[in-house]
Coordinates of N, CA, C and O in Angstrom, one line a residue:
M13 N 176.4 93.2 29.5 CA 175.2 92.7 30.0 C 175.4 91.4 30.9 O 176.2 90.6 30.5
Q14 N 174.7 91.4 32.0 CA 174.8 90.3 32.9 C 174.2 89.0 32.4 O 173.1 89.1 31.8
S15 N 174.8 87.9 32.7 CA 174.2 86.6 32.2 C 172.9 86.3 33.0 O 172.8 86.6 34.2
K16 N 172.0 85.7 32.3 CA 170.7 85.3 32.9 C 170.8 83.9 33.5 O 171.6 83.1 33.0
I17 N 170.1 83.7 34.6 CA 170.0 82.3 35.1 C 168.7 81.8 34.7 O 167.6 82.4 34.9
V18 N 168.7 80.7 33.9 CA 167.6 80.1 33.3 C 167.3 78.7 34.0 O 168.2 77.8 33.9
Y19 N 166.2 78.6 34.7 CA 165.8 77.3 35.3 C 165.1 76.5 34.1 O 164.0 76.8 33.8
Y20 N 165.8 75.6 33.6 CA 165.4 74.8 32.4 C 165.3 73.3 32.8 O 166.3 72.7 33.0
V21 N 164.1 72.8 33.0 CA 163.9 71.6 33.7 C 162.7 70.8 33.1 O 161.7 71.4 32.7
A22 N 162.8 69.5 33.1 CA 161.6 68.7 32.8 C 160.7 68.6 34.0 O 161.1 68.5 35.1
T23 N 159.4 68.6 33.7 CA 158.4 68.4 34.7 C 157.2 67.6 34.2 O 157.0 67.5 33.0
S24 N 156.6 67.0 35.2 CA 155.3 66.3 34.9 C 154.2 67.4 34.8 O 154.4 68.5 35.3
I25 N 153.0 67.1 34.3 CA 152.0 68.1 34.3 C 151.5 68.5 35.7 O 150.9 69.5 35.8
D26 N 151.8 67.6 36.7 CA 151.4 68.0 38.0 C 152.6 68.6 38.8 O 152.5 68.7 40.0
G27 N 153.6 69.1 38.1 CA 154.7 69.9 38.7 C 155.8 69.2 39.5 O 156.4 69.8 40.3
F28 N 156.1 68.0 39.1 CA 157.2 67.3 39.7 C 158.4 67.1 38.8 O 158.2 66.7 37.6
I29 N 159.6 67.4 39.2 CA 160.8 67.2 38.4 C 161.4 65.9 38.5 O 162.4 65.5 37.8
A30 N 160.9 65.1 39.5 CA 161.3 63.7 39.7 C 160.2 63.0 40.5 O 159.5 63.7 41.3
G31 N 160.1 61.8 40.4 CA 159.1 61.0 41.1 C 159.7 60.6 42.5 O 160.7 61.2 42.9
S32 N 159.1 59.6 43.1 CA 159.6 59.1 44.4 C 161.0 58.6 44.2 O 161.4 58.0 43.2
H33 N 161.8 58.8 45.2 CA 163.2 58.4 45.2 C 164.0 58.9 44.1 O 164.9 58.3 43.5
N34 N 163.7 60.2 43.6 CA 164.4 60.9 42.5 C 164.3 60.1 41.2 O 165.2 60.2 40.4
D35 N 163.2 59.3 41.0 CA 163.0 58.6 39.8 C 162.6 59.5 38.7 O 161.7 60.2 38.7
I36 N 163.4 59.5 37.6 CA 163.2 60.3 36.4 C 162.9 59.4 35.2 O 162.8 59.9 34.0
S37 N 162.7 58.1 35.4 CA 162.5 57.2 34.3 C 161.3 57.4 33.4 O 161.3 57.0 32.3
S38 N 160.3 58.1 33.9 CA 159.1 58.3 33.1 C 159.2 59.5 32.1 O 158.3 59.7 31.3
F39 N 160.2 60.3 32.3 CA 160.4 61.5 31.4 C 161.0 61.0 30.1 O 161.6 60.0 29.9
F40 N 160.7 61.9 29.0 CA 161.2 61.6 27.7 C 162.7 61.7 27.6 O 163.3 62.7 28.2
Y41 N 163.3 60.8 26.8 CA 164.8 60.9 26.6 C 165.1 61.0 25.1 O 166.2 61.1 24.7
E42 N 164.0 61.0 24.3 CA 164.2 61.2 22.9 C 163.0 61.9 22.3 O 162.0 62.0 23.0
G43 N 163.1 62.4 21.1 CA 162.0 63.1 20.4 C 162.4 64.5 20.1 O 163.5 65.0 20.5
E44 N 161.5 65.2 19.4 CA 161.8 66.6 19.0 C 162.0 67.5 20.1 O 162.9 68.4 20.1
G45 N 161.2 67.4 21.2 CA 161.4 68.3 22.3 C 162.7 68.1 23.0 O 163.3 69.0 23.4
V46 N 163.2 66.8 23.1 CA 164.5 66.6 23.7 C 165.6 67.1 22.8 O 166.6 67.6 23.3
E47 N 165.4 67.0 21.5 CA 166.4 67.5 20.6 C 166.5 69.0 20.7 O 167.6 69.6 20.7
K48 N 165.4 69.7 20.9 CA 165.3 71.1 21.1 C 166.1 71.5 22.3 O 166.9 72.4 22.3
Y49 N 165.8 70.8 23.4 CA 166.5 71.0 24.7 C 168.0 70.9 24.5 O 168.8 71.7 24.9
K50 N 168.4 69.8 23.9 CA 169.9 69.5 23.7 C 170.5 70.7 22.9 O 171.6 71.1 23.2
S51 N 169.8 71.1 21.9 CA 170.3 72.2 21.0 C 170.4 73.5 21.9 O 171.4 74.3 21.8
D52 N 169.4 73.7 22.8 CA 169.4 74.9 23.6 C 170.6 75.0 24.6 O 171.0 76.0 25.0
L53 N 171.2 73.8 24.9 CA 172.3 73.7 25.9 C 173.5 74.5 25.4 O 174.3 75.0 26.2
S54 N 173.6 74.7 24.1 CA 174.8 75.4 23.5 C 174.7 76.9 23.9 O 175.7 77.6 23.8
G55 N 173.6 77.4 24.4 CA 173.5 78.7 24.8 C 174.0 79.0 26.3 O 173.8 80.1 26.8
F56 N 174.5 78.0 26.9 CA 175.0 78.1 28.3 C 176.5 77.7 28.4 O 177.0 76.9 27.7
D57 N 177.2 78.4 29.3 CA 178.6 78.1 29.6 C 178.8 77.6 31.0 O 179.9 77.2 31.4
T58 N 177.7 77.7 31.8 CA 177.8 77.3 33.2 C 176.5 76.6 33.6 O 175.4 77.0 33.1
V59 N 176.6 75.6 34.5 CA 175.5 74.9 35.0 C 175.5 74.9 36.5 O 176.5 74.7 37.1
L60 N 174.3 75.1 37.1 CA 174.1 75.1 38.5 C 173.2 73.9 38.8 O 172.2 73.7 38.1
M61 N 173.5 73.1 39.8 CA 172.7 72.0 40.2 C 172.9 71.7 41.7 O 173.9 72.0 42.3
G62 N 171.8 71.1 42.3 CA 171.9 70.6 43.6 C 172.6 69.3 43.7 O 172.8 68.6 42.7
R63 N 172.9 68.8 44.9 CA 173.6 67.5 45.1 C 172.7 66.4 44.5 O 173.3 65.5 43.8
K64 N 171.4 66.3 44.8 CA 170.6 65.2 44.4 C 170.5 65.2 42.9 O 170.6 64.1 42.3
T65 N 170.5 66.3 42.2 CA 170.4 66.4 40.8 C 171.7 65.8 40.2 O 171.7 65.0 39.3
Y66 N 172.9 66.2 40.8 CA 174.2 65.7 40.3 C 174.2 64.2 40.5 O 174.7 63.5 39.6
E67 N 173.8 63.7 41.7 CA 173.9 62.3 42.0 C 173.0 61.4 41.1 O 173.3 60.3 40.9
V68 N 171.9 62.0 40.5 CA 171.1 61.2 39.6 C 171.9 60.8 38.4 O 171.8 59.7 37.9
G69 N 172.9 61.6 38.0 CA 173.8 61.2 36.9 C 174.6 60.0 37.2 O 175.0 59.3 36.2
F70 N 174.8 59.6 38.4 CA 175.5 58.4 38.7 C 174.8 57.1 38.2 O 175.4 56.2 37.8
K71 N 173.5 57.2 38.1 CA 172.7 56.1 37.6 C 172.9 55.9 36.1 O 172.6 54.9 35.5
F72 N 173.4 57.0 35.4 CA 173.6 56.9 34.0 C 175.1 56.9 33.6 O 175.5 57.2 32.5
G73 N 176.0 56.5 34.6 CA 177.4 56.3 34.4 C 178.3 57.5 34.7 O 179.5 57.4 34.5
L74 N 177.7 58.6 35.2 CA 178.6 59.7 35.6 C 179.5 59.3 36.8 O 179.0 58.7 37.8
K75 N 180.7 59.6 36.7 CA 181.7 59.3 37.8 C 181.7 60.5 38.8 O 181.8 61.6 38.3
P76 N 181.7 60.2 40.1 CA 181.8 61.3 41.0 C 183.1 62.2 40.8 O 184.2 61.7 40.5
G77 N 182.8 63.5 40.7 CA 183.9 64.4 40.4 C 184.0 64.8 39.0 O 184.7 65.7 38.6
S78 N 183.3 64.1 38.1 CA 183.3 64.4 36.7 C 182.2 65.5 36.3 O 181.3 65.7 37.1
K79 N 182.4 66.1 35.2 CA 181.4 67.1 34.8 C 180.1 66.4 34.3 O 180.2 65.5 33.5
A80 N 179.0 66.8 34.8 CA 177.7 66.3 34.4 C 177.4 66.9 33.0 O 176.7 66.3 32.2
Y81 N 177.9 68.1 32.8 CA 177.7 68.8 31.5 C 179.1 69.3 31.0 O 179.5 70.3 31.3
P82 N 179.7 68.4 30.1 CA 181.0 68.8 29.5 C 180.8 70.0 28.7 O 179.8 70.3 28.1
G83 N 181.9 70.8 28.7 CA 181.8 72.1 28.0 C 181.3 73.2 28.8 O 181.3 74.4 28.3
M84 N 180.8 73.0 30.0 CA 180.3 74.0 30.9 C 181.1 73.9 32.2 O 181.6 72.9 32.6
R85 N 181.1 75.1 32.9 CA 181.6 75.0 34.3 C 180.4 74.4 35.1 O 179.3 74.9 34.9
N86 N 180.7 73.5 35.9 CA 179.7 72.8 36.7 C 179.8 73.2 38.2 O 180.8 73.0 38.8
Y87 N 178.7 73.8 38.7 CA 178.7 74.1 40.1 C 177.6 73.3 40.8 O 176.4 73.3 40.4
I88 N 178.0 72.5 41.8 CA 177.1 71.6 42.6 C 177.0 72.2 44.0 O 178.0 72.4 44.7
F89 N 175.8 72.6 44.3 CA 175.5 73.2 45.6 C 175.1 72.2 46.6 O 174.1 71.5 46.5
S90 N 175.9 72.0 47.7 CA 175.6 71.0 48.7 C 176.4 71.4 50.0 O 177.5 71.9 49.9
E91 N 175.7 71.1 51.1 CA 176.4 71.2 52.4 C 177.0 69.9 52.8 O 177.7 69.8 53.8
H92 N 176.7 68.8 52.1 CA 177.0 67.5 52.5 C 177.8 66.6 51.5 O 178.0 65.5 51.8
L93 N 178.2 67.2 50.4 CA 178.8 66.4 49.4 C 180.3 66.8 49.4 O 180.7 67.9 49.4
Y94 N 181.1 65.7 49.4 CA 182.6 65.9 49.3 C 183.1 65.0 48.1 O 182.8 63.8 48.1
L95 N 183.7 65.6 47.2 CA 184.2 64.8 46.0 C 185.8 65.0 46.0 O 186.3 66.1 46.1
E96 N 186.4 63.9 45.8 CA 187.9 63.9 45.7 C 188.2 63.9 44.2 O 187.5 63.4 43.4
N97 N 189.3 64.6 43.9 CA 189.9 64.6 42.5 C 188.8 65.1 41.5 O 188.6 64.4 40.5
C98 N 188.2 66.2 41.7 CA 187.3 66.7 40.8 C 187.9 67.1 39.5 O 189.1 67.7 39.5
E99 N 187.3 66.9 38.4 CA 187.7 67.3 37.1 C 187.8 68.8 37.1 O 187.0 69.5 37.8
E100 N 188.7 69.4 36.3 CA 188.7 70.9 36.2 C 187.4 71.4 35.7 O 186.8 70.9 34.8
G101 N 186.9 72.4 36.4 CA 185.6 73.0 36.1 C 184.5 72.5 36.9 O 183.4 72.9 36.7
V102 N 184.8 71.6 37.8 CA 183.7 71.1 38.7 C 184.0 71.7 40.1 O 185.0 71.6 40.7
H103 N 182.9 72.4 40.6 CA 183.0 73.1 41.9 C 181.9 72.6 42.8 O 180.7 72.7 42.4
V104 N 182.2 72.2 44.0 CA 181.2 71.9 45.0 C 181.2 73.1 46.0 O 182.2 73.5 46.5
C105 N 180.0 73.7 46.2 CA 179.9 74.9 46.9 C 178.7 74.9 47.9 O 177.7 74.2 47.6
S106 N 178.8 75.8 48.8 CA 177.6 76.1 49.7 C 176.8 77.2 49.0 O 177.3 77.9 48.2
M107 N 175.5 77.2 49.3 CA 174.6 78.2 48.7 C 175.0 79.6 49.3 O 175.0 79.8 50.5
D108 N 175.4 80.5 48.4 CA 176.0 81.8 48.8 C 175.6 82.8 47.7 O 176.0 82.7 46.6
A109 N 174.8 83.8 48.1 CA 174.4 84.8 47.1 C 175.5 85.5 46.5 O 175.5 85.9 45.3
N110 N 176.6 85.8 47.2 CA 177.8 86.4 46.7 C 178.5 85.6 45.6 O 179.0 86.1 44.6
L111 N 178.5 84.3 45.8 CA 179.1 83.4 44.8 C 178.3 83.4 43.6 O 178.8 83.4 42.5
I112 N 177.0 83.4 43.7 CA 176.1 83.5 42.5 C 176.4 84.7 41.7 O 176.5 84.7 40.5
K113 N 176.5 85.9 42.4 CA 176.8 87.1 41.7 C 178.2 87.0 41.0 O 178.3 87.5 39.9
E114 N 179.2 86.4 41.6 CA 180.5 86.2 41.0 C 180.4 85.3 39.7 O 181.0 85.6 38.7
I115 N 179.6 84.2 39.8 CA 179.4 83.3 38.7 C 178.8 84.1 37.6 O 179.2 83.9 36.4
R116 N 177.8 84.9 37.9 CA 177.1 85.7 36.8 C 178.2 86.6 36.1 O 178.1 86.8 34.9
K117 N 179.0 87.2 36.9 CA 180.0 88.2 36.3 C 181.0 87.5 35.4 O 181.5 88.0 34.4
T118 N 181.3 86.2 35.7 CA 182.4 85.5 35.0 C 181.8 84.6 33.8 O 182.6 84.1 33.1
S119 N 180.5 84.5 33.7 CA 179.9 83.8 32.6 C 179.8 84.6 31.4 O 179.4 85.8 31.5
T120 N 180.1 84.0 30.3 CA 180.0 84.8 29.0 C 178.7 84.5 28.3 O 178.4 85.1 27.3
K121 N 178.0 83.5 28.7 CA 176.7 83.1 28.2 C 175.7 83.0 29.3 O 176.1 83.3 30.5
D122 N 174.5 82.6 29.0 CA 173.5 82.4 30.1 C 173.9 81.2 31.0 O 174.7 80.4 30.6
I123 N 173.3 81.1 32.1 CA 173.6 80.1 33.1 C 172.4 79.1 33.2 O 171.3 79.6 33.4
Y124 N 172.7 77.9 33.1 CA 171.7 76.8 33.1 C 171.5 76.3 34.5 O 172.4 75.7 35.1
L125 N 170.3 76.5 35.1 CA 170.0 75.9 36.4 C 169.2 74.7 36.0 O 168.0 74.8 35.5
C126 N 169.7 73.5 36.3 CA 169.1 72.3 35.9 C 168.3 71.6 37.0 O 167.6 70.6 36.7
G127 N 168.4 72.0 38.2 CA 167.7 71.4 39.3 C 168.6 71.4 40.5 O 169.7 71.8 40.5
G128 N 168.0 71.1 41.6 CA 166.7 70.7 41.9 C 165.8 71.7 42.5 O 166.1 72.9 42.5
G129 N 164.7 71.2 43.0 CA 163.6 72.1 43.5 C 164.0 73.0 44.7 O 163.6 74.1 44.8
M130 N 164.9 72.5 45.6 CA 165.3 73.3 46.7 C 166.3 74.4 46.3 O 166.1 75.5 46.7
L131 N 167.2 74.1 45.4 CA 168.1 75.1 44.9 C 167.4 76.1 44.1 O 167.6 77.3 44.2
A132 N 166.5 75.7 43.2 CA 165.7 76.6 42.4 C 164.9 77.6 43.3 O 164.8 78.8 43.0
A133 N 164.3 77.1 44.4 CA 163.5 77.9 45.3 C 164.4 78.9 46.0 O 164.1 80.1 46.1
W134 N 165.6 78.5 46.4 CA 166.5 79.3 47.1 C 167.0 80.4 46.2 O 167.0 81.6 46.6
L135 N 167.3 80.1 45.0 CA 167.8 81.1 44.0 C 166.7 82.1 43.7 O 166.9 83.3 43.6
L136 N 165.4 81.6 43.5 CA 164.3 82.4 43.2 C 164.1 83.4 44.4 O 163.9 84.6 44.1
Q137 N 164.1 82.9 45.6 CA 163.9 83.8 46.7 C 165.0 84.8 46.9 O 164.8 85.9 47.5
H138 N 166.1 84.6 46.3 CA 167.2 85.5 46.4 C 167.3 86.4 45.1 O 168.3 87.1 44.9
G139 N 166.3 86.4 44.3 CA 166.2 87.2 43.1 C 167.2 86.8 42.0 O 167.6 87.6 41.2
Q140 N 167.6 85.5 42.0 CA 168.6 85.1 41.1 C 168.1 84.2 39.9 O 168.9 83.7 39.1
V141 N 166.8 84.0 39.8 CA 166.3 83.3 38.6 C 165.6 84.3 37.7 O 164.7 85.1 38.1
D142 N 166.1 84.4 36.5 CA 165.6 85.3 35.5 C 164.5 84.7 34.6 O 163.6 85.5 34.1
E143 N 164.7 83.5 34.3 CA 163.7 82.8 33.3 C 163.5 81.4 33.8 O 164.4 80.7 34.4
V144 N 162.2 81.0 33.6 CA 161.8 79.6 33.9 C 161.4 79.0 32.6 O 160.5 79.5 31.9
R145 N 162.1 77.9 32.2 CA 161.8 77.2 30.9 C 161.5 75.8 31.3 O 162.4 75.1 31.8
I146 N 160.3 75.4 31.2 CA 159.9 74.0 31.6 C 159.5 73.1 30.4 O 158.8 73.6 29.5
K147 N 160.0 71.9 30.4 CA 159.7 70.9 29.4 C 158.6 70.1 30.1 O 158.9 69.1 30.8
I148 N 157.4 70.4 29.7 CA 156.2 69.6 30.3 C 156.1 68.3 29.6 O 155.8 68.3 28.4
N149 N 156.3 67.2 30.3 CA 156.1 65.9 29.8 C 154.6 65.4 30.1 O 154.1 65.7 31.2
P150 N 154.0 64.8 29.2 CA 152.6 64.4 29.4 C 152.5 63.1 30.3 O 152.1 62.1 29.9
I151 N 152.9 63.4 31.5 CA 152.8 62.3 32.6 C 152.3 63.0 33.9 O 152.4 64.2 34.1
I152 N 151.7 62.2 34.7 CA 151.3 62.6 36.1 C 152.0 61.7 37.0 O 151.9 60.5 37.0
L153 N 152.9 62.3 37.9 CA 153.7 61.5 38.8 C 153.0 61.3 40.2 O 153.2 60.3 40.8
G154 N 152.2 62.3 40.6 CA 151.5 62.2 41.8 C 152.3 62.5 43.1 O 151.7 63.0 44.0
T155 N 153.5 62.3 43.0 CA 154.4 62.6 44.2 C 155.8 62.7 43.7 O 156.1 62.3 42.6
G156 N 156.7 63.3 44.5 CA 158.1 63.4 44.2 C 158.7 64.7 44.5 O 158.3 65.4 45.5
V157 N 159.6 65.2 43.7 CA 160.4 66.4 43.9 C 159.6 67.5 43.2 O 159.5 67.5 41.9
K158 N 159.2 68.5 43.9 CA 158.5 69.7 43.3 C 159.4 70.5 42.5 O 160.6 70.6 42.7
L159 N 158.8 71.2 41.5 CA 159.5 72.2 40.7 C 160.2 73.2 41.5 O 161.3 73.5 41.2
F160 N 159.5 73.7 42.5 CA 160.1 74.6 43.5 C 159.7 74.1 44.9 O 158.5 73.8 45.1
S161 N 160.6 74.0 45.8 CA 160.3 73.5 47.1 C 160.3 74.6 48.1 O 161.2 75.4 48.2
N162 N 159.2 74.7 48.9 CA 159.1 75.6 50.1 C 159.2 77.0 49.8 O 160.0 77.7 50.4
L163 N 158.5 77.5 48.8 CA 158.5 79.0 48.5 C 157.7 79.7 49.6 O 156.7 79.1 50.0
D164 N 158.1 80.9 50.0 CA 157.3 81.6 51.0 C 156.5 82.8 50.5 O 155.9 83.5 51.3
R165 N 156.4 82.9 49.2 CA 155.5 83.9 48.6 C 155.1 83.5 47.2 O 155.7 82.5 46.6
T166 N 154.2 84.3 46.6 CA 153.8 84.1 45.2 C 154.7 84.8 44.2 O 155.1 85.9 44.5
W167 N 155.1 84.2 43.1 CA 155.9 84.8 42.1 C 155.1 84.9 40.8 O 154.5 83.9 40.4
K168 N 155.2 86.0 40.1 CA 154.5 86.2 38.9 C 155.5 86.0 37.7 O 156.6 86.4 37.8
L169 N 155.0 85.4 36.7 CA 155.8 85.1 35.5 C 155.1 85.7 34.2 O 153.9 85.9 34.2
H170 N 155.9 85.9 33.2 CA 155.4 86.4 31.9 C 155.8 85.4 30.9 O 157.0 85.2 30.6
L171 N 154.8 84.8 30.2 CA 155.0 83.9 29.1 C 155.7 84.5 28.0 O 155.2 85.5 27.4
T172 N 156.8 84.0 27.5 CA 157.6 84.6 26.4 C 157.6 83.7 25.2 O 157.8 84.1 24.1
N173 N 157.4 82.4 25.4 CA 157.5 81.4 24.3 C 156.8 80.1 24.7 O 156.9 79.7 25.8
Q174 N 156.2 79.5 23.7 CA 155.7 78.1 23.9 C 155.9 77.3 22.6 O 155.7 77.8 21.5
E175 N 156.3 76.1 22.8 CA 156.5 75.2 21.6 C 156.0 73.8 22.0 O 156.2 73.3 23.1
S176 N 155.2 73.3 21.1 CA 154.7 71.9 21.2 C 155.3 71.0 20.3 O 155.7 71.3 19.1
F177 N 155.5 69.7 20.7 CA 156.2 68.7 19.9 C 155.3 67.5 19.7 O 154.5 67.2 20.6
D178 N 155.6 66.7 18.7 CA 154.7 65.6 18.3 C 154.6 64.6 19.4 O 153.5 64.0 19.5
E179 N 155.6 64.3 20.2 CA 155.5 63.3 21.2 C 154.7 63.8 22.4 O 154.4 63.0 23.4
G180 N 154.2 65.0 22.4 CA 153.3 65.5 23.5 C 154.0 66.4 24.5 O 153.4 67.0 25.3
M181 N 155.3 66.6 24.3 CA 156.0 67.5 25.2 C 155.8 69.0 24.7 O 155.6 69.3 23.6
T182 N 155.7 69.8 25.7 CA 155.6 71.3 25.5 C 156.7 72.0 26.3 O 156.9 71.6 27.4
I183 N 157.3 72.9 25.6 CA 158.3 73.7 26.3 C 157.7 75.1 26.4 O 157.4 75.8 25.5
L184 N 157.6 75.6 27.7 CA 157.1 76.9 28.0 C 158.2 77.7 28.6 O 159.0 77.3 29.5
S185 N 158.4 79.0 28.1 CA 159.4 79.9 28.7 C 158.7 81.1 29.3 O 157.8 81.7 28.7
Y186 N 159.2 81.4 30.5 CA 158.6 82.6 31.2 C 159.7 83.4 31.8 O 160.7 82.9 32.3
D187 N 159.5 84.7 31.7 CA 160.4 85.7 32.4 C 159.9 85.8 33.8 O 158.6 85.9 34.0
V188 N 160.8 85.9 34.8 CA 160.3 86.1 36.2 C 160.2 87.6 36.4 O 161.0 88.4 36.0
I189 N 159.0 88.0 36.8 CA 158.7 89.4 37.1 C 159.3 89.7 38.5 O 158.8 89.1 39.5
K190 N 160.2 90.6 38.5 CA 160.9 90.9 39.8 C 160.4 92.2 40.4 O 159.9 93.1 39.7

């Protein structure tokens, strides 16, 4: 069975995964919903992310070339990022549908798409997102990085699970109808 690509990301109720200047400080970093998310990460062996998502980690002490998610193969998609002396399992790549197919073949678990909005939209438009799992934080950002950037059509989803937590976070899981 082929690994699924799961877009699992925190969002505001108005659909932003980061505020202005990639600010994520308003999102929850603790609580039951965050613990559920951390537990769910064990179901992935590979993570996909865009350059800006990877670089957000620098604000939290991530060193360039290090794994943002230890224990997983890390793929950073960028046309403009160059990292020297990458840790084993860190790959900087161009967006390439054939590479995504190869990553799916070599993954033994599902694949975690953690952001950003441009990469998620590109993967969705290429039929490569199987599930959307969003951690809705009870905040309104008003502006910032959209959940999906620049989609050219409507996509239908099927709700498969919903969980609410005491701090006000809700995790919704949807299958992408292809």
